[in-house]
C-alpha positions as semicolon CSV with decimal commas, in nm:
position;residue;x (nm);y (nm);z (nm)
1;M;0,000;0,000;0,000
2;S;0,155;0,329;-0,106
3;H;0,100;0,669;0,046
4;D;0,080;0,985;-0,163
5;P;0,264;1,261;0,028
6;Y;0,108;1,529;-0,194
7;A;-0,253;1,420;-0,151
8;S;-0,485;1,679;-0,003
9;P;-0,600;1,607;0,353
10;Y;-0,939;1,759;0,269
11;P;-1,217;1,572;0,091
12;S;-1,267;1,665;-0,271
13;P;-1,580;1,869;-0,348
14;P;-1,875;1,681;-0,494
15;P;-1,899;1,684;-0,874
16;T;-2,136;1,940;-1,019
17;H;-2,340;1,927;-1,334
18;P;-2,291;2,249;-1,528
19;A;-2,582;2,404;-1,711
20;Y;-2,361;2,427;-2,021
21;P;-2,133;2,175;-2,190
22;T;-1,786;2,176;-2,042
23;Y;-1,616;2,021;-2,342
24;P;-1,689;2,076;-2,711
25;W;-1,739;1,703;-2,771
26;Q;-2,025;1,681;-2,518
27;P;-2,370;1,641;-2,669
28;P;-2,605;1,938;-2,639
29;L;-2,812;1,959;-2,320
30;E;-3,125;1,848;-2,507
31;D;-2,959;1,511;-2,576
32;Q;-2,854;1,458;-2,212
33;P;-3,083;1,293;-1,957
34;A;-3,314;1,536;-1,780
35;A;-3,166;1,461;-1,436
36;A;-2,818;1,567;-1,552
37;H;-2,902;1,936;-1,582
38;R;-3,210;1,978;-1,362
39;R;-3,160;2,147;-1,029
40;P;-3,364;2,023;-0,734
41;R;-3,654;2,251;-0,650
42;R;-3,569;2,241;-0,281
43;P;-3,233;2,190;-0,114
44;A;-3,171;1,854;0,047
45;L;-3,279;1,794;0,405
46;G;-3,063;1,972;0,658
47;H;-3,000;2,276;0,438
48;H;-3,328;2,454;0,506
49;S;-3,478;2,627;0,802
50;D;-3,733;2,358;0,894
51;L;-3,490;2,192;1,132
52;R;-3,424;2,528;1,298
53;V;-3,801;2,583;1,331
54;L;-3,841;2,235;1,481
55;R;-3,566;2,297;1,737
56;G;-3,726;2,630;1,834
57;A;-4,071;2,474;1,873
58;Y;-3,931;2,191;2,083
59;R;-3,735;2,438;2,297
60;R;-4,049;2,646;2,363
61;Q;-4,240;2,328;2,446
62;R;-3,985;2,223;2,708
63;R;-3,976;2,572;2,859
64;V;-4,353;2,595;2,901
65;A;-4,382;2,257;3,070
66;T;-4,073;2,302;3,287
67;L;-4,163;2,652;3,402
68;T;-4,516;2,538;3,486
69;A;-4,406;2,255;3,715
70;L;-4,089;2,409;3,859
71;G;-4,246;2,753;3,894
72;Y;-4,521;2,621;4,117
73;F;-4,280;2,409;4,320
74;T;-4,045;2,708;4,367
75;L;-4,337;2,925;4,474
76;F;-4,435;2,660;4,729
77;L;-4,079;2,647;4,867
78;I;-4,051;3,026;4,888
79;L;-4,384;3,051;5,068
80;S;-4,277;2,776;5,307
81;A;-3,953;2,956;5,392
82;C;-4,065;3,320;5,385
83;A;-4,430;3,310;5,490
84;P;-4,472;3,042;5,760
85;S;-4,772;3,224;5,909
86;L;-4,955;3,198;5,573
87;M;-4,866;2,830;5,538
88;T;-4,992;2,745;5,887
89;S;-5,317;2,939;5,858
90;S;-5,628;2,726;5,810
91;V;-5,827;2,721;5,489
92;T;-6,099;2,509;5,646
93;D;-6,127;2,344;5,985
94;G;-5,814;2,125;6,016
95;L;-5,668;2,192;5,666
96;P;-5,371;2,432;5,667
97;T;-5,282;2,634;5,357
98;G;-4,940;2,465;5,331
99;L;-5,096;2,118;5,309
100;L;-5,347;2,237;5,049
101;L;-5,069;2,388;4,836
102;A;-4,864;2,068;4,874
103;L;-5,160;1,859;4,759
104;L;-5,206;2,089;4,459
105;Q;-4,859;2,000;4,331
106;L;-4,988;1,679;4,177
107;P;-5,259;1,851;3,967
108;V;-5,007;2,119;3,865
109;T;-4,768;1,845;3,749
110;W;-5,053;1,689;3,549
111;L;-5,121;2,033;3,401
112;A;-4,755;2,060;3,298
113;I;-4,774;1,719;3,129
114;T;-5,097;1,819;2,953
115;L;-4,937;2,145;2,834
116;Y;-4,636;1,948;2,709
117;E;-4,856;1,712;2,510
118;H;-5,071;1,995;2,375
119;T;-4,776;2,203;2,256
120;A;-4,624;1,889;2,101
121;R;-4,944;1,815;1,912
122;V;-5,002;2,173;1,796
123;Y;-4,653;2,312;1,733
124;V;-4,387;2,039;1,718
125;D;-4,557;1,742;1,549
126;P;-4,671;1,929;1,234
127;V;-4,318;2,057;1,171
128;A;-4,170;1,711;1,233
129;D;-4,425;1,553;0,997
130;R;-4,342;1,808;0,726
131;I;-3,969;1,736;0,763
132;R;-4,036;1,361;0,755
133;R;-4,243;1,392;0,434
134;Q;-3,977;1,612;0,273
135;A;-3,707;1,358;0,366
136;V;-3,902;1,086;0,184
137;V;-3,937;1,309;-0,123
138;D;-3,565;1,395;-0,112
139;A;-3,471;1,027;-0,079
140;K;-3,685;0,936;-0,380
141;R;-3,534;1,222;-0,580
142;E;-3,180;1,110;-0,489
143;A;-3,263;0,749;-0,582
144;R;-3,382;0,858;-0,928
145;S;-3,071;1,060;-1,008
């Protein structure tokens, strides 16, 4: 096995199909196959902004759900530390405010999960489905050429 000391360490660029004949002995473009000189209508997957939109939608989705659950829990902790008289006051006979707020953490967590699922269904899933459909179209286009 021989080693070429003058070989470039960088990969060679992909071949391009010019819109005009490079050499005089090439047949005119009308005689060439259609795929040889046709440009794709849309860049291949990964070169458009749909992935950036999907990342943004997913980021917003995580923030909404996380801030809902952690925000309530942080509020509960702050009230426990800074307002003990409020937390020990009774809402009804024998039920202190602190216990009621602690019991409400479970429904707030369920609300955060519901918000997460809703934002996924409304904002994230349609973008992911569009990217998935475009990937299938791009794969078929690449297979034909």
